[in-house]
């Protein structure tokens, strides 16, 4: 009989380090936080800055707190960070006075600063991917023909709520809310804002749906235990 060999000692394996792609949300969160803090100094109108950036101040902590239970795709994180910067710049200067918008206005010979229109275009573009990700991961709509139209409807609903908040600010603040409204004398400003959100949401789905699907596949591969 041969002597029994002693049991091999268990080999300890180092814990897998986070995927480099999964470091992107943390980098973006730090960058947005720094930009938000810097934008408060020298803001043209502190009250307008607070009203315009409140979405960032609420959304960023929410994304951080839910990052483990419901991590977002890298595509969505990048878009949300870009949207946050658009809001931060608009809050710092007020939308009617953003220098980049003045340059475009003068270059094209327009009568108004177009940064507000750009902001509402982004207000449809980015939330479309956010809504799409939530619906794909939490509802039976993945692969459904209703996914796109319901996503656009949700973005228009959000745009309408934002316009009602602007109306409430105008009623309660009077002339003090002019910088927040940013109508620049256009009586059809509300309708233009919602139309821009519609174009943005539709454009996002046409341009990014397949890219978003691949980003969701990578998310499931990198974080197999994450919600999908």
Coordinates of C-alpha atoms in Angstrom, one line a residue:
X1 CA 0.0 0.0 0.0
X2 CA 1.2 3.5 -0.8
X3 CA 1.0 6.1 1.8
X4 CA -1.9 8.6 1.3
X5 CA -0.7 11.9 0.0
X6 CA -1.5 14.8 2.2
X7 CA -4.3 17.0 0.9
X8 CA -3.1 19.9 -1.1
X9 CA -3.4 23.2 0.6
X10 CA -6.1 25.3 -1.0
X11 CA -4.6 27.8 -3.5
X12 CA -5.7 31.3 -2.8
X13 CA -6.7 33.3 -5.8
X14 CA -6.6 37.0 -5.8
X15 CA -9.9 38.8 -6.1
X16 CA -10.6 39.9 -9.6
X17 CA -9.9 43.6 -10.0
X18 CA -12.6 45.8 -11.4
X19 CA -12.7 46.0 -15.2
X20 CA -11.0 49.2 -16.5
X21 CA -14.4 50.1 -18.1
X22 CA -16.0 50.0 -14.6
X23 CA -13.7 52.7 -13.4
X24 CA -15.2 55.1 -15.9
X25 CA -18.3 56.0 -13.8
X26 CA -16.1 56.9 -10.8
X27 CA -13.9 59.2 -13.0
X28 CA -17.0 60.8 -14.4
X29 CA -18.5 61.4 -11.0
X30 CA -15.4 63.1 -9.7
X31 CA -15.2 65.3 -12.8
X32 CA -18.9 66.3 -12.6
X33 CA -18.5 67.1 -8.9
X34 CA -15.5 69.3 -9.5
X35 CA -17.3 71.1 -12.3
X36 CA -20.4 71.7 -10.2
X37 CA -18.3 73.1 -7.3
X38 CA -16.3 75.3 -9.6
X39 CA -19.4 76.6 -11.4
X40 CA -20.9 78.0 -8.2
X41 CA -18.1 80.6 -7.9
X42 CA -18.8 83.6 -10.0
X43 CA -22.2 82.4 -11.1
X44 CA -24.2 85.1 -12.9
X45 CA -27.3 84.5 -10.8
X46 CA -26.9 82.2 -7.7
X47 CA -30.7 81.5 -7.7
X48 CA -30.7 80.5 -11.3
X49 CA -27.5 78.4 -10.8
X50 CA -29.3 76.5 -8.0
X51 CA -32.4 75.9 -10.1
X52 CA -30.5 74.7 -13.2
X53 CA -28.1 72.4 -11.3
X54 CA -30.5 70.9 -8.8
X55 CA -30.9 68.0 -11.2
X56 CA -27.2 67.3 -11.0
X57 CA -27.2 67.7 -7.2
X58 CA -30.0 65.2 -6.9
X59 CA -29.0 62.8 -9.7
X60 CA -25.3 62.3 -8.9
X61 CA -25.7 61.1 -5.3
X62 CA -28.5 58.8 -6.5
X63 CA -26.3 57.2 -9.1
X64 CA -23.5 56.8 -6.6
X65 CA -25.7 55.2 -4.0
X66 CA -27.3 52.7 -6.4
X67 CA -24.0 51.9 -8.3
X68 CA -23.7 48.4 -6.8
X69 CA -27.3 47.3 -6.8
X70 CA -28.1 48.8 -10.2
X71 CA -24.9 49.9 -12.1
X72 CA -25.5 51.9 -15.3
X73 CA -23.9 51.1 -18.6
X74 CA -20.8 53.1 -19.5
X75 CA -22.6 54.7 -22.4
X76 CA -25.3 56.0 -20.2
X77 CA -22.8 57.2 -17.6
X78 CA -21.0 59.2 -20.3
X79 CA -24.2 60.7 -21.6
X80 CA -25.4 61.7 -18.1
X81 CA -22.0 63.3 -17.4
X82 CA -22.2 65.3 -20.6
X83 CA -25.8 66.4 -19.8
X84 CA -24.7 67.4 -16.3
X85 CA -22.0 69.6 -17.8
X86 CA -24.6 71.2 -20.1
X87 CA -26.7 72.0 -17.1
X88 CA -23.7 73.3 -15.1
X89 CA -22.6 75.7 -17.8
X90 CA -26.2 76.9 -18.3
X91 CA -26.5 77.5 -14.6
X92 CA -23.2 79.3 -14.3
X93 CA -23.8 81.8 -17.1
X94 CA -27.7 81.5 -17.4
X95 CA -28.8 80.0 -20.7
X96 CA -29.3 83.3 -22.5
X97 CA -25.8 84.4 -21.7
X98 CA -23.6 81.4 -22.4
X99 CA -20.6 82.7 -24.4
X100 CA -20.5 79.7 -26.8
X101 CA -24.1 80.4 -27.6
X102 CA -23.3 84.1 -28.3
X103 CA -20.5 83.0 -30.7
X104 CA -22.9 80.7 -32.6
X105 CA -25.5 83.4 -32.7
X106 CA -23.1 86.0 -34.1
X107 CA -21.5 83.5 -36.6
X108 CA -24.9 82.5 -38.0
X109 CA -26.6 85.8 -37.7
X110 CA -29.3 84.6 -35.5
X111 CA -31.3 86.9 -33.2
X112 CA -31.1 84.8 -30.0
X113 CA -28.5 82.7 -28.1
X114 CA -29.2 79.1 -29.1
X115 CA -27.8 77.4 -26.0
X116 CA -31.2 77.1 -24.5
X117 CA -32.4 75.2 -27.6
X118 CA -29.3 73.0 -27.4
X119 CA -30.0 72.3 -23.7
X120 CA -33.5 71.1 -24.5
X121 CA -32.2 69.0 -27.4
X122 CA -29.9 67.3 -24.9
X123 CA -32.8 67.1 -22.4
X124 CA -34.5 64.7 -24.9
X125 CA -31.3 62.9 -26.2
X126 CA -29.8 61.8 -22.9
X127 CA -33.0 60.9 -21.0
X128 CA -34.0 58.7 -24.0
X129 CA -31.1 56.4 -23.3
X130 CA -31.8 56.5 -19.6
X131 CA -35.4 55.5 -20.0
X132 CA -34.5 52.9 -22.6
X133 CA -32.0 51.3 -20.2
X134 CA -34.5 51.2 -17.4
X135 CA -37.2 49.7 -19.6
X136 CA -34.9 47.1 -21.1
X137 CA -33.5 46.0 -17.7
X138 CA -36.7 46.1 -15.6
X139 CA -39.7 45.5 -17.9
X140 CA -40.8 43.0 -20.5
X141 CA -40.2 45.5 -23.2
X142 CA -36.8 44.3 -24.2
X143 CA -37.0 43.6 -28.0
X144 CA -40.6 44.9 -28.1
X145 CA -41.7 47.3 -30.9
X146 CA -43.2 49.4 -28.2
X147 CA -39.9 50.2 -26.5
X148 CA -39.0 53.1 -28.8
X149 CA -42.3 54.9 -28.8
X150 CA -42.8 54.6 -25.1
X151 CA -39.3 55.9 -24.5
X152 CA -40.1 59.0 -26.6
X153 CA -43.4 59.5 -24.8
X154 CA -41.6 59.3 -21.4
X155 CA -39.1 62.0 -22.6
X156 CA -41.9 64.3 -23.7
X157 CA -43.6 63.8 -20.4
X158 CA -40.4 64.8 -18.6
X159 CA -40.1 67.8 -20.8
X160 CA -43.7 68.8 -20.1
X161 CA -43.0 68.5 -16.3
X162 CA -40.0 70.7 -16.7
X163 CA -42.0 73.4 -18.6
X164 CA -44.6 73.3 -15.8
X165 CA -41.8 73.8 -13.2
X166 CA -40.7 76.9 -15.3
X167 CA -44.2 78.1 -15.3
X168 CA -44.4 77.7 -11.5
X169 CA -41.1 79.6 -11.1
X170 CA -42.5 82.4 -13.3
X171 CA -45.7 82.6 -11.2
X172 CA -43.9 82.6 -7.9
X173 CA -40.8 84.5 -8.8
X174 CA -42.1 87.1 -11.2
X175 CA -39.3 89.1 -13.0
X176 CA -36.7 87.4 -10.8
X177 CA -37.4 84.2 -12.7
X178 CA -36.6 85.7 -16.1
X179 CA -33.0 84.4 -16.1
X180 CA -34.2 80.9 -15.3
X181 CA -36.9 80.9 -18.0
X182 CA -34.5 82.2 -20.7
X183 CA -37.3 82.8 -23.2
X184 CA -35.4 85.7 -24.7
X185 CA -38.7 87.3 -25.8
X186 CA -40.0 84.2 -27.7
X187 CA -43.7 83.7 -27.0
X188 CA -43.4 80.1 -28.5
X189 CA -40.4 79.2 -26.3
X190 CA -42.3 76.4 -24.4
X191 CA -43.4 74.8 -27.6
X192 CA -39.9 75.0 -29.1
X193 CA -38.4 73.5 -26.0
X194 CA -40.6 70.5 -26.1
X195 CA -40.1 70.1 -29.9
X196 CA -36.3 70.1 -29.3
X197 CA -36.7 67.4 -26.6
X198 CA -38.8 65.4 -29.1
X199 CA -36.0 65.7 -31.8
X200 CA -33.4 64.8 -29.2
X201 CA -35.1 61.7 -28.0
X202 CA -35.9 60.5 -31.5
X203 CA -32.4 61.1 -32.6
X204 CA -30.9 59.3 -29.7
X205 CA -32.9 56.1 -30.4
X206 CA -32.1 56.3 -34.1
X207 CA -28.3 56.8 -33.6
X208 CA -27.6 54.9 -30.4
X209 CA -30.0 52.0 -29.9
X210 CA -27.5 49.4 -31.3
X211 CA -24.6 51.0 -29.5
X212 CA -26.6 50.9 -26.3
X213 CA -27.5 47.2 -26.8
X214 CA -23.8 46.4 -27.0
X215 CA -23.1 48.5 -23.9
X216 CA -25.7 46.6 -22.0
X217 CA -24.1 43.3 -23.1
X218 CA -20.7 44.5 -21.8
X219 CA -22.3 45.5 -18.6
X220 CA -23.7 42.0 -18.0
X221 CA -20.4 40.5 -18.9
X222 CA -18.4 42.8 -16.6
X223 CA -20.9 42.6 -13.7
X224 CA -22.7 39.2 -14.0
X225 CA -24.3 39.7 -10.6
X226 CA -25.7 43.1 -11.6
X227 CA -29.3 43.7 -12.4
X228 CA -29.9 43.1 -16.1

